[in-house]
């Protein structure tokens, strides 16, 4: 209630004099702390009075043996004092807890070394003023050329305990509030402070003596010499590694290969290893020099605080990384188990389809040439399924950034790969349609040549002029495909050509001449025998079509050329003029 009234009064004054809000809060907080501290002191004093009354009552109780009524009265008074002490003790603990929630400690420092913190006030001196005053007096003791640790003593004064120097100068006073704050007796707390002051002054004077400085400078020189030696050894080791790399890479003629594919030539491989060696040497050297700095700073008390800062810059990220790796190990183990399960499953599937390809396993309606593309499809599906299972176990998979990048990549792939997906689907359809094989002579749209490669995206054709043409699978699927090789080896490919002869040539003679010319042609089969068809009766001539079988579909150009040569020769021998659709030639006989 008292605190609320003070807050109300301060707010009224602030409104009247337009005080800043922060000043109001600070003033109220200080006043509230002062009230709480005063209450604690009064409670402590009351406990001391109660303890004296308790001693008197206990003496009277001893003397009242046999007097039951007096004994009962004294016991009742002692019980009330005990209950009052218990209640007061709980209230003090609660008040101290509230004070500790808001109070600020002010350090007592000597040469950047904190001896202890002051949290409570004494008389008119605040905790901050007490810490400043105690610090100044301890520094004066440290600077005293005739300082004697034995001259520091504790002197009792009523409830307070003073730490004095040479029986005249008070260094600090330990009050009841100090003891209540730390839950200790004033005498015990004073003894701890005295020991801390003595030890700190002694250690600081020793560390800043001439002998100590000489040792520290010598230690610094030794550390620098060792650092130079270590850096020189590191450079020597990496020079040896560099010479070894140069020697070995000169012996490697093939460079770096993945199977039959040359990935990196020998010269570039040497350059890569040398760059890697130089980078590692630089990193190790910088790391050694950096780690030597905390060691140098720890030699001098003035720079000792920098040691932890420099080490934390390296050790904290390293600790975070190691903790992250340790926390991730269960997920990593799960990923490895999933990976090996799918790997062994793919090996079993691959073995099965290899046996199908070799013909050791027969499946009705399933051609052996389908085994490889089918395995590739199943492998893609299994790997995609494996990634879906593994995804939740990846580091950062649950973060919004990771999910955003995944969605962004998915959109890019879906927008930019529509034509590629179309070609992949067309490639799969072509594979299972089996319109041609590698090596077949085909005609796709306006392109005629031999199939040299089939992929998931494109089909490559080599023409008779040695031109390599790449045709997208979507175009292959949408165009008509003529395969000259599919029946050539078994039933034979029919080579056909149309010639025109006049009506004066008997058709029986025309048949014999054309069949004779066909049989003289290279790569033309005698069985099945060539045959002739009359395709048209024109105004001035008859169209005859010679048909002949061959197994050499890839030699059509040579076969046609050779066939036309023999047709011309046979007609010339028979004295028959080869007519064109529009005119004929009359030779003048000599």
PDB file of N, CA and C in Angstrom, residues 501-571:
ATOM      1  N   UNK A 501       9.044 -48.085-121.504  1.00  0.00           N
ATOM      2  CA  UNK A 501       9.428 -48.609-122.817  1.00  0.00           C
ATOM      3  C   UNK A 501       8.259 -48.441-123.781  1.00  0.00           C
ATOM      4  N   UNK A 502       8.598 -48.352-125.054  1.00  0.00           N
ATOM      5  CA  UNK A 502       7.559 -48.156-126.069  1.00  0.00           C
ATOM      6  C   UNK A 502       6.686 -49.387-126.275  1.00  0.00           C
ATOM      7  N   UNK A 503       5.553 -49.120-126.958  1.00  0.00           N
ATOM      8  CA  UNK A 503       4.619 -50.227-127.218  1.00  0.00           C
ATOM      9  C   UNK A 503       5.192 -51.226-128.228  1.00  0.00           C
ATOM     10  N   UNK A 504       6.235 -50.817-128.927  1.00  0.00           N
ATOM     11  CA  UNK A 504       6.827 -51.715-129.911  1.00  0.00           C
ATOM     12  C   UNK A 504       7.647 -52.820-129.272  1.00  0.00           C
ATOM     13  N   UNK A 505       7.945 -52.672-127.957  1.00  0.00           N
ATOM     14  CA  UNK A 505       8.725 -53.694-127.244  1.00  0.00           C
ATOM     15  C   UNK A 505       7.743 -54.665-126.602  1.00  0.00           C
ATOM     16  N   UNK A 506       7.798 -55.953-126.940  1.00  0.00           N
ATOM     17  CA  UNK A 506       6.909 -56.931-126.296  1.00  0.00           C
ATOM     18  C   UNK A 506       7.147 -56.948-124.780  1.00  0.00           C
ATOM     19  N   UNK A 507       6.068 -57.102-124.093  1.00  0.00           N
ATOM     20  CA  UNK A 507       6.224 -57.037-122.627  1.00  0.00           C
ATOM     21  C   UNK A 507       7.012 -58.211-122.098  1.00  0.00           C
ATOM     22  N   UNK A 508       6.940 -59.407-122.803  1.00  0.00           N
ATOM     23  CA  UNK A 508       7.717 -60.559-122.347  1.00  0.00           C
ATOM     24  C   UNK A 508       9.213 -60.254-122.439  1.00  0.00           C
ATOM     25  N   UNK A 509       9.611 -59.585-123.541  1.00  0.00           N
ATOM     26  CA  UNK A 509      11.024 -59.216-123.692  1.00  0.00           C
ATOM     27  C   UNK A 509      11.434 -58.201-122.633  1.00  0.00           C
ATOM     28  N   UNK A 510      10.538 -57.260-122.344  1.00  0.00           N
ATOM     29  CA  UNK A 510      10.844 -56.242-121.317  1.00  0.00           C
ATOM     30  C   UNK A 510      11.045 -56.908-119.943  1.00  0.00           C
ATOM     31  N   UNK A 511      10.192 -57.906-119.659  1.00  0.00           N
ATOM     32  CA  UNK A 511      10.328 -58.611-118.375  1.00  0.00           C
ATOM     33  C   UNK A 511      11.692 -59.284-118.288  1.00  0.00           C
ATOM     34  N   UNK A 512      12.045 -59.998-119.366  1.00  0.00           N
ATOM     35  CA  UNK A 512      13.317 -60.753-119.335  1.00  0.00           C
ATOM     36  C   UNK A 512      14.517 -59.823-119.185  1.00  0.00           C
ATOM     37  N   UNK A 513      14.489 -58.674-119.890  1.00  0.00           N
ATOM     38  CA  UNK A 513      15.618 -57.730-119.818  1.00  0.00           C
ATOM     39  C   UNK A 513      15.758 -57.171-118.393  1.00  0.00           C
ATOM     40  N   UNK A 514      14.657 -56.766-117.796  1.00  0.00           N
ATOM     41  CA  UNK A 514      14.725 -56.149-116.462  1.00  0.00           C
ATOM     42  C   UNK A 514      15.135 -57.161-115.395  1.00  0.00           C
ATOM     43  N   UNK A 515      14.621 -58.413-115.487  1.00  0.00           N
ATOM     44  CA  UNK A 515      14.995 -59.432-114.495  1.00  0.00           C
ATOM     45  C   UNK A 515      16.462 -59.793-114.656  1.00  0.00           C
ATOM     46  N   UNK A 516      16.923 -59.871-115.916  1.00  0.00           N
ATOM     47  CA  UNK A 516      18.338 -60.183-116.158  1.00  0.00           C
ATOM     48  C   UNK A 516      19.234 -59.086-115.586  1.00  0.00           C
ATOM     49  N   UNK A 517      18.848 -57.847-115.745  1.00  0.00           N
ATOM     50  CA  UNK A 517      19.633 -56.718-115.195  1.00  0.00           C
ATOM     51  C   UNK A 517      19.648 -56.757-113.664  1.00  0.00           C
ATOM     52  N   UNK A 518      18.490 -57.132-113.069  1.00  0.00           N
ATOM     53  CA  UNK A 518      18.423 -57.201-111.611  1.00  0.00           C
ATOM     54  C   UNK A 518      19.323 -58.297-111.056  1.00  0.00           C
ATOM     55  N   UNK A 519      19.357 -59.471-111.742  1.00  0.00           N
ATOM     56  CA  UNK A 519      20.171 -60.585-111.237  1.00  0.00           C
ATOM     57  C   UNK A 519      21.664 -60.292-111.346  1.00  0.00           C
ATOM     58  N   UNK A 520      22.051 -59.420-112.266  1.00  0.00           N
ATOM     59  CA  UNK A 520      23.465 -59.054-112.385  1.00  0.00           C
ATOM     60  C   UNK A 520      23.890 -58.018-111.330  1.00  0.00           C
ATOM     61  N   UNK A 521      22.902 -57.434-110.642  1.00  0.00           N
ATOM     62  CA  UNK A 521      23.201 -56.371-109.665  1.00  0.00           C
ATOM     63  C   UNK A 521      23.723 -56.985-108.381  1.00  0.00           C
ATOM     64  N   UNK A 522      24.753 -56.336-107.780  1.00  0.00           N
ATOM     65  CA  UNK A 522      25.323 -56.806-106.511  1.00  0.00           C
ATOM     66  C   UNK A 522      24.277 -56.692-105.407  1.00  0.00           C
ATOM     67  N   UNK A 523      24.306 -57.687-104.470  1.00  0.00           N
ATOM     68  CA  UNK A 523      23.467 -57.733-103.260  1.00  0.00           C
ATOM     69  C   UNK A 523      22.004 -58.028-103.561  1.00  0.00           C
ATOM     70  N   UNK A 524      21.663 -58.318-104.840  1.00  0.00           N
ATOM     71  CA  UNK A 524      20.302 -58.720-105.180  1.00  0.00           C
ATOM     72  C   UNK A 524      20.213 -60.237-105.058  1.00  0.00           C
ATOM     73  N   UNK A 525      19.125 -60.720-104.412  1.00  0.00           N
ATOM     74  CA  UNK A 525      18.955 -62.151-104.186  1.00  0.00           C
ATOM     75  C   UNK A 525      18.330 -62.812-105.413  1.00  0.00           C
ATOM     76  N   UNK A 526      18.807 -64.026-105.688  1.00  0.00           N
ATOM     77  CA  UNK A 526      18.189 -64.804-106.769  1.00  0.00           C
ATOM     78  C   UNK A 526      16.931 -65.508-106.282  1.00  0.00           C
ATOM     79  N   UNK A 527      16.871 -65.766-104.992  1.00  0.00           N
ATOM     80  CA  UNK A 527      15.691 -66.354-104.354  1.00  0.00           C
ATOM     81  C   UNK A 527      15.358 -65.538-103.119  1.00  0.00           C
ATOM     82  N   UNK A 528      14.182 -65.055-103.012  1.00  0.00           N
ATOM     83  CA  UNK A 528      13.100 -65.038-104.007  1.00  0.00           C
ATOM     84  C   UNK A 528      13.521 -64.309-105.291  1.00  0.00           C
ATOM     85  N   UNK A 529      13.008 -64.775-106.429  1.00  0.00           N
ATOM     86  CA  UNK A 529      13.415 -64.245-107.721  1.00  0.00           C
ATOM     87  C   UNK A 529      12.836 -62.855-107.944  1.00  0.00           C
ATOM     88  N   UNK A 530      13.582 -62.020-108.681  1.00  0.00           N
ATOM     89  CA  UNK A 530      13.044 -60.706-109.035  1.00  0.00           C
ATOM     90  C   UNK A 530      11.792 -60.846-109.905  1.00  0.00           C
ATOM     91  N   UNK A 531      10.944 -59.834-109.885  1.00  0.00           N
ATOM     92  CA  UNK A 531       9.732 -59.870-110.696  1.00  0.00           C
ATOM     93  C   UNK A 531       9.425 -58.456-111.180  1.00  0.00           C
ATOM     94  N   UNK A 532       8.608 -58.438-112.276  1.00  0.00           N
ATOM     95  CA  UNK A 532       8.286 -57.154-112.917  1.00  0.00           C
ATOM     96  C   UNK A 532       6.776 -56.952-112.857  1.00  0.00           C
ATOM     97  N   UNK A 533       6.393 -55.673-112.614  1.00  0.00           N
ATOM     98  CA  UNK A 533       4.985 -55.290-112.609  1.00  0.00           C
ATOM     99  C   UNK A 533       4.791 -54.169-113.620  1.00  0.00           C
ATOM    100  N   UNK A 534       3.678 -54.281-114.397  1.00  0.00           N
ATOM    101  CA  UNK A 534       3.291 -53.174-115.267  1.00  0.00           C
ATOM    102  C   UNK A 534       2.419 -52.224-114.435  1.00  0.00           C
ATOM    103  N   UNK A 535       2.876 -51.015-114.289  1.00  0.00           N
ATOM    104  CA  UNK A 535       2.182 -50.073-113.407  1.00  0.00           C
ATOM    105  C   UNK A 535       1.275 -49.112-114.156  1.00  0.00           C
ATOM    106  N   UNK A 536       1.548 -48.879-115.493  1.00  0.00           N
ATOM    107  CA  UNK A 536       0.733 -47.886-116.193  1.00  0.00           C
ATOM    108  C   UNK A 536       0.878 -48.061-117.716  1.00  0.00           C
ATOM    109  N   UNK A 537      -0.235 -47.893-118.437  1.00  0.00           N
ATOM    110  CA  UNK A 537      -0.233 -47.854-119.900  1.00  0.00           C
ATOM    111  C   UNK A 537      -0.449 -46.401-120.313  1.00  0.00           C
ATOM    112  N   UNK A 538       0.592 -45.761-120.735  1.00  0.00           N
ATOM    113  CA  UNK A 538       0.530 -44.346-121.085  1.00  0.00           C
ATOM    114  C   UNK A 538       0.221 -44.192-122.575  1.00  0.00           C
ATOM    115  N   UNK A 539       0.194 -42.949-123.058  1.00  0.00           N
ATOM    116  CA  UNK A 539      -0.151 -42.689-124.447  1.00  0.00           C
ATOM    117  C   UNK A 539       0.895 -43.238-125.414  1.00  0.00           C
ATOM    118  N   UNK A 540       2.154 -43.133-125.056  1.00  0.00           N
ATOM    119  CA  UNK A 540       3.221 -43.491-125.993  1.00  0.00           C
ATOM    120  C   UNK A 540       4.153 -44.584-125.452  1.00  0.00           C
ATOM    121  N   UNK A 541       3.967 -44.979-124.182  1.00  0.00           N
ATOM    122  CA  UNK A 541       4.880 -45.966-123.612  1.00  0.00           C
ATOM    123  C   UNK A 541       4.179 -46.686-122.490  1.00  0.00           C
ATOM    124  N   UNK A 542       4.857 -47.766-122.042  1.00  0.00           N
ATOM    125  CA  UNK A 542       4.356 -48.597-120.943  1.00  0.00           C
ATOM    126  C   UNK A 542       5.329 -48.454-119.760  1.00  0.00           C
ATOM    127  N   UNK A 543       4.787 -48.348-118.541  1.00  0.00           N
ATOM    128  CA  UNK A 543       5.618 -48.240-117.324  1.00  0.00           C
ATOM    129  C   UNK A 543       5.788 -49.633-116.727  1.00  0.00           C
ATOM    130  N   UNK A 544       7.074 -50.031-116.593  1.00  0.00           N
ATOM    131  CA  UNK A 544       7.413 -51.321-115.990  1.00  0.00           C
ATOM    132  C   UNK A 544       8.159 -51.076-114.678  1.00  0.00           C
ATOM    133  N   UNK A 545       7.828 -51.855-113.670  1.00  0.00           N
ATOM    134  CA  UNK A 545       8.507 -51.714-112.356  1.00  0.00           C
ATOM    135  C   UNK A 545       9.244 -53.009-112.047  1.00  0.00           C
ATOM    136  N   UNK A 546      10.556 -52.913-111.923  1.00  0.00           N
ATOM    137  CA  UNK A 546      11.371 -54.067-111.564  1.00  0.00           C
ATOM    138  C   UNK A 546      11.457 -54.151-110.043  1.00  0.00           C
ATOM    139  N   UNK A 547      11.203 -55.305-109.463  1.00  0.00           N
ATOM    140  CA  UNK A 547      11.252 -55.536-108.018  1.00  0.00           C
ATOM    141  C   UNK A 547      12.227 -56.664-107.735  1.00  0.00           C
ATOM    142  N   UNK A 548      13.140 -56.427-106.798  1.00  0.00           N
ATOM    143  CA  UNK A 548      14.152 -57.440-106.461  1.00  0.00           C
ATOM    144  C   UNK A 548      14.403 -57.407-104.960  1.00  0.00           C
ATOM    145  N   UNK A 549      14.799 -58.537-104.381  1.00  0.00           N
ATOM    146  CA  UNK A 549      15.004 -58.681-102.948  1.00  0.00           C
ATOM    147  C   UNK A 549      16.483 -58.516-102.600  1.00  0.00           C
ATOM    148  N   UNK A 550      16.712 -57.932-101.414  1.00  0.00           N
ATOM    149  CA  UNK A 550      18.076 -57.795-100.900  1.00  0.00           C
ATOM    150  C   UNK A 550      18.041 -57.855 -99.377  1.00  0.00           C
ATOM    151  N   UNK A 551      19.167 -58.333 -98.819  1.00  0.00           N
ATOM    152  CA  UNK A 551      19.326 -58.323 -97.352  1.00  0.00           C
ATOM    153  C   UNK A 551      20.103 -57.097 -96.857  1.00  0.00           C
ATOM    154  N   UNK A 552      20.639 -56.325 -97.786  1.00  0.00           N
ATOM    155  CA  UNK A 552      21.508 -55.196 -97.423  1.00  0.00           C
ATOM    156  C   UNK A 552      20.706 -53.896 -97.509  1.00  0.00           C
ATOM    157  N   UNK A 553      19.950 -53.604 -96.466  1.00  0.00           N
ATOM    158  CA  UNK A 553      19.131 -52.391 -96.489  1.00  0.00           C
ATOM    159  C   UNK A 553      19.973 -51.127 -96.436  1.00  0.00           C
ATOM    160  N   UNK A 554      21.144 -51.211 -95.833  1.00  0.00           N
ATOM    161  CA  UNK A 554      21.978 -50.015 -95.693  1.00  0.00           C
ATOM    162  C   UNK A 554      22.752 -49.684 -96.959  1.00  0.00           C
ATOM    163  N   UNK A 555      22.651 -50.552 -98.018  1.00  0.00           N
ATOM    164  CA  UNK A 555      23.385 -50.302 -99.259  1.00  0.00           C
ATOM    165  C   UNK A 555      22.441 -49.939-100.403  1.00  0.00           C
ATOM    166  N   UNK A 556      21.311 -49.370-100.069  1.00  0.00           N
ATOM    167  CA  UNK A 556      20.303 -49.102-101.094  1.00  0.00           C
ATOM    168  C   UNK A 556      20.832 -48.183-102.194  1.00  0.00           C
ATOM    169  N   UNK A 557      21.571 -47.160-101.855  1.00  0.00           N
ATOM    170  CA  UNK A 557      22.056 -46.222-102.873  1.00  0.00           C
ATOM    171  C   UNK A 557      22.961 -46.920-103.871  1.00  0.00           C
ATOM    172  N   UNK A 558      23.875 -47.769-103.389  1.00  0.00           N
ATOM    173  CA  UNK A 558      24.769 -48.497-104.283  1.00  0.00           C
ATOM    174  C   UNK A 558      24.006 -49.522-105.119  1.00  0.00           C
ATOM    175  N   UNK A 559      23.034 -50.184-104.467  1.00  0.00           N
ATOM    176  CA  UNK A 559      22.248 -51.192-105.205  1.00  0.00           C
ATOM    177  C   UNK A 559      21.440 -50.528-106.313  1.00  0.00           C
ATOM    178  N   UNK A 560      20.794 -49.410-106.021  1.00  0.00           N
ATOM    179  CA  UNK A 560      20.016 -48.714-107.050  1.00  0.00           C
ATOM    180  C   UNK A 560      20.927 -48.248-108.197  1.00  0.00           C
ATOM    181  N   UNK A 561      22.078 -47.702-107.837  1.00  0.00           N
ATOM    182  CA  UNK A 561      22.997 -47.232-108.872  1.00  0.00           C
ATOM    183  C   UNK A 561      23.451 -48.381-109.764  1.00  0.00           C
ATOM    184  N   UNK A 562      23.796 -49.512-109.145  1.00  0.00           N
ATOM    185  CA  UNK A 562      24.261 -50.673-109.907  1.00  0.00           C
ATOM    186  C   UNK A 562      23.129 -51.253-110.758  1.00  0.00           C
ATOM    187  N   UNK A 563      21.907 -51.248-110.221  1.00  0.00           N
ATOM    188  CA  UNK A 563      20.758 -51.752-110.962  1.00  0.00           C
ATOM    189  C   UNK A 563      20.499 -50.911-112.208  1.00  0.00           C
ATOM    190  N   UNK A 564      20.561 -49.599-112.101  1.00  0.00           N
ATOM    191  CA  UNK A 564      20.323 -48.723-113.250  1.00  0.00           C
ATOM    192  C   UNK A 564      21.407 -48.893-114.304  1.00  0.00           C
ATOM    193  N   UNK A 565      22.612 -49.140-113.860  1.00  0.00           N
ATOM    194  CA  UNK A 565      23.697 -49.383-114.818  1.00  0.00           C
ATOM    195  C   UNK A 565      23.389 -50.622-115.668  1.00  0.00           C
ATOM    196  N   UNK A 566      22.978 -51.707-114.984  1.00  0.00           N
ATOM    197  CA  UNK A 566      22.724 -52.952-115.700  1.00  0.00           C
ATOM    198  C   UNK A 566      21.469 -52.844-116.577  1.00  0.00           C
ATOM    199  N   UNK A 567      20.469 -52.089-116.134  1.00  0.00           N
ATOM    200  CA  UNK A 567      19.278 -51.890-116.969  1.00  0.00           C
ATOM    201  C   UNK A 567      19.661 -51.193-118.278  1.00  0.00           C
ATOM    202  N   UNK A 568      20.490 -50.141-118.157  1.00  0.00           N
ATOM    203  CA  UNK A 568      20.908 -49.437-119.364  1.00  0.00           C
ATOM    204  C   UNK A 568      21.728 -50.350-120.277  1.00  0.00           C
ATOM    205  N   UNK A 569      22.594 -51.150-119.677  1.00  0.00           N
ATOM    206  CA  UNK A 569      23.426 -52.046-120.493  1.00  0.00           C
ATOM    207  C   UNK A 569      22.566 -53.073-121.223  1.00  0.00           C
ATOM    208  N   UNK A 570      21.611 -53.685-120.522  1.00  0.00           N
ATOM    209  CA  UNK A 570      20.789 -54.722-121.127  1.00  0.00           C
ATOM    210  C   UNK A 570      19.881 -54.151-122.221  1.00  0.00           C
ATOM    211  N   UNK A 571      19.325 -52.976-122.011  1.00  0.00           N
ATOM    212  CA  UNK A 571      18.506 -52.360-123.044  1.00  0.00           C
ATOM    213  C   UNK A 571      19.324 -51.980-124.267  1.00  0.00           C
TER     214      UNK A 571
END
